[in-house]
Every structure is written in C-alpha cells, then in structure tokens.
Short mmCIF file of C-alpha atoms in Angstrom, two decimals:
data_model
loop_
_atom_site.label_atom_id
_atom_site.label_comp_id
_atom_site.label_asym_id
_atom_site.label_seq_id
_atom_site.Cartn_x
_atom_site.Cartn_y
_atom_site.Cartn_z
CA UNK A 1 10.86 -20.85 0.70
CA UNK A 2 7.82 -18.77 1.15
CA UNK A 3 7.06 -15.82 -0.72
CA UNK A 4 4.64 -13.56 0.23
CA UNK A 5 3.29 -11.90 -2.98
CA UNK A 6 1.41 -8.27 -2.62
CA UNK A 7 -0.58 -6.38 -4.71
CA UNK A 8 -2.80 -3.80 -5.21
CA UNK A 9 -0.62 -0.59 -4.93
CA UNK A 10 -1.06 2.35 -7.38
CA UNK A 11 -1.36 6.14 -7.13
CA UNK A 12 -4.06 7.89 -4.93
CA UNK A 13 -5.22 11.57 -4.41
CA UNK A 14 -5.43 12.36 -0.90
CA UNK A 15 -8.02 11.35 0.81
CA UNK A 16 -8.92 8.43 -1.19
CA UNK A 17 -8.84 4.76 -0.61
CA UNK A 18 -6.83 1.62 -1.44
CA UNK A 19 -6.89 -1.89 -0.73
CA UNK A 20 -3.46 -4.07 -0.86
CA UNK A 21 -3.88 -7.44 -1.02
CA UNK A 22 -0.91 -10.13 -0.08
CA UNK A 23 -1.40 -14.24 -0.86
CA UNK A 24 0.90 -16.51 0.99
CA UNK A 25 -0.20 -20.04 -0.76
CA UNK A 26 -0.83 -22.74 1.96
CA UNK A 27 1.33 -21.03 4.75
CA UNK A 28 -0.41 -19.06 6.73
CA UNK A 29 -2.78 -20.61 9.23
CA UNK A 30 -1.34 -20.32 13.08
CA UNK A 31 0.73 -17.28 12.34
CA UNK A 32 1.19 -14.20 12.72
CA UNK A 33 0.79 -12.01 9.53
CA UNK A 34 1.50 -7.78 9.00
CA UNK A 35 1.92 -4.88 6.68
CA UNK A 36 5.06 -2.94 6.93
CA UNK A 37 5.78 0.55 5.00
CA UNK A 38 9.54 2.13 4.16
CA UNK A 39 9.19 5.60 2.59
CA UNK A 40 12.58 6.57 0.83
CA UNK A 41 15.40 7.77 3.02
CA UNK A 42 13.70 6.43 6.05
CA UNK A 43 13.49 2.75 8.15
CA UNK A 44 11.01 0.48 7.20
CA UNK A 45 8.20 0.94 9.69
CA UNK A 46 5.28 -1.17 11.11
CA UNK A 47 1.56 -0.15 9.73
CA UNK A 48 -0.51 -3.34 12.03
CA UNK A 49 -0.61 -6.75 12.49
CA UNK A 50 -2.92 -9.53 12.85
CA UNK A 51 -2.14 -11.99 15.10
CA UNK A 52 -3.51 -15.91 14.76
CA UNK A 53 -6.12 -15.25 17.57
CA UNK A 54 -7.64 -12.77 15.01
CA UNK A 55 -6.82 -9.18 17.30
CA UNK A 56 -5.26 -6.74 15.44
CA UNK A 57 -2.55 -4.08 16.61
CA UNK A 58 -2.23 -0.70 14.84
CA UNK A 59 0.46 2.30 14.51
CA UNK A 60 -0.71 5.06 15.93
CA UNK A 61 0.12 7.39 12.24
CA UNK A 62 -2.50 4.42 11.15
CA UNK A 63 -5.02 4.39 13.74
CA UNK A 64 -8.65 4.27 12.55
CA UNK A 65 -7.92 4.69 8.90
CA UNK A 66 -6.29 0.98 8.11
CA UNK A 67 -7.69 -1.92 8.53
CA UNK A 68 -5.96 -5.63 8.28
CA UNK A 69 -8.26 -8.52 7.31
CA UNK A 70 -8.05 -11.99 6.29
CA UNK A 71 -9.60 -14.40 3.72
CA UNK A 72 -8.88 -17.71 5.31
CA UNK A 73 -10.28 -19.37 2.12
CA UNK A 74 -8.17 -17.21 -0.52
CA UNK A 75 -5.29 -17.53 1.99
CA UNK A 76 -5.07 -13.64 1.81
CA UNK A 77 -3.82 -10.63 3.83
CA UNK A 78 -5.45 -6.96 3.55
CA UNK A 79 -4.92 -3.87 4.17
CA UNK A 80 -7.86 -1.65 3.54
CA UNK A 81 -6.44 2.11 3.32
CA UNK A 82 -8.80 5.01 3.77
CA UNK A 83 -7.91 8.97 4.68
CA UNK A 84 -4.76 8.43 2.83
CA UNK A 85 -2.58 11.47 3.42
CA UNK A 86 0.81 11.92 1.62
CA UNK A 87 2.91 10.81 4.63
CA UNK A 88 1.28 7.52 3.62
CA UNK A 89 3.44 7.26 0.73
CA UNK A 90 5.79 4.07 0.68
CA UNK A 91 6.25 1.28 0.11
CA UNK A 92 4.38 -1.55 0.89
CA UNK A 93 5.61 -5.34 2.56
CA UNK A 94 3.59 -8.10 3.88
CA UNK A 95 5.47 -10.36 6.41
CA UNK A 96 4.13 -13.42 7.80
CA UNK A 97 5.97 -15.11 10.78
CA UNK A 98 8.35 -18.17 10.46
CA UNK A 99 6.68 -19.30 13.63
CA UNK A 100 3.32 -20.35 15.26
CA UNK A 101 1.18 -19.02 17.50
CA UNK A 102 2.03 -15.08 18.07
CA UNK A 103 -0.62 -13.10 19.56
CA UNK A 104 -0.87 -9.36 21.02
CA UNK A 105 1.87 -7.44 21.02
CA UNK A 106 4.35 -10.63 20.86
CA UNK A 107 2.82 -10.65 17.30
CA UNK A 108 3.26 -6.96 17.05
CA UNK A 109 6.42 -6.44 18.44
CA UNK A 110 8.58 -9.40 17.24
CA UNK A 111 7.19 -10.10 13.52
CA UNK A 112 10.11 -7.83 11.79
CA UNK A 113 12.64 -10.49 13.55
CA UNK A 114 10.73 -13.47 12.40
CA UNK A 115 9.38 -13.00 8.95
CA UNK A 116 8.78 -14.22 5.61
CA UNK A 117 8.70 -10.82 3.15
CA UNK A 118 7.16 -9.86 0.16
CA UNK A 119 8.99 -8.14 -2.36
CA UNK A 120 6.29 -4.97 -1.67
CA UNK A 121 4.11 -2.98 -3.75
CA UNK A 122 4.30 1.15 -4.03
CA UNK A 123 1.37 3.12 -2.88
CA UNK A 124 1.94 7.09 -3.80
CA UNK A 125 -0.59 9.48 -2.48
CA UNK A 126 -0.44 12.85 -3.92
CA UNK A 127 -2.70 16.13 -3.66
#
C-alpha cells in the first residue's frame, strides 16, 4: 500500500508563508500527484495539481499564491504557500494517482477518484 506522508504544517499569521512537503517513497514517477484542503464542516477541496508532463493546474481561491513543485531525487511533493489568508485554514492531503500518465485537467479533474492519500497535516492561519 502506498502512503503518502506530509509534513510541514504549523500555525501562520496572515500573510505569511509555508511550505508542506509530502514523500511518496519509490512511487511516484508517471503520475499524477496534488494537494487537497478540507476546512471543518466543509468538503474536502482541490488546492492544484501537477500532472507527469510537469504543467500544473490551480484553484482559482489559490491562484498566484501556491505553488506545487517536485524533487524527483527526494521523491517529494510541495506546496509552497504565500499570502496566506485565514480562509486558507485546513487541512492539508497529498494524493498521488493509482494510475499512469494523467496530464491537464484529466490530472486535475479525476485525481480525487484515483488516489493514494496522506493522512494530512493542519495549516492554521490566524490574524
């Protein structure tokens, strides 16, 4: 079974940064790989993915302040957080897609069906 394994939450002012981090040992080349985000009382939601051609989809509540990267080597997911607001409190999963070769919006729009979750990690952002 693969287990996606994040880290990196914490508490935040607004404004501020964070960077979540999410290691999927020997899994994760040809797939599809995203961040996901369920604040209490409310669905879990989709933040981005990043497909295995390397393009990247965002939300639009995300748009231009996260970022998703990879470390190929360190078999790694981020999610580099900037101009965190408090609507960007949740918390945090990384999924990465039982199948290969999802790019675009196929990636985007089909990894919740597909995926391998983390057990998440809480970011709070606060004023």
């Amino acid at each position: 079974q693969v287990q996606p394994v994040e880290s990196g939450g914490g508490s935040v002012q607004t404004g501020g940064s964070l960077r979540l981090s999410c290691v999927v040992s020997g899994y994760s080349s040809g797939r599809c790989m995203g961040w996901f985000r369920q604040a209490p009382g409310k669905e879990r939601e989709e933040v981005g993915t990043l497909a295995t051609d390397g393009s990247t989809i965002y939300a639009d509540s995300v748009k231009g302040r996260f970022t998703i990267s990879r470390d190929n080597a360190k078999n790694t997911l981020y999610l580099q957080m900037n101009s965190l607001k408090s609507e960007d409190t949740a918390m945090y999963y990384c999924a990465i897609d039982r199948r290969l070769g999802f790019n675009g919006f196929a990636c985007y729009n089909t990894l919740k069906d597909s995926a391998f979750w983390g057990q998440g990690t809480q970011v709070t952002v606060s004023s």
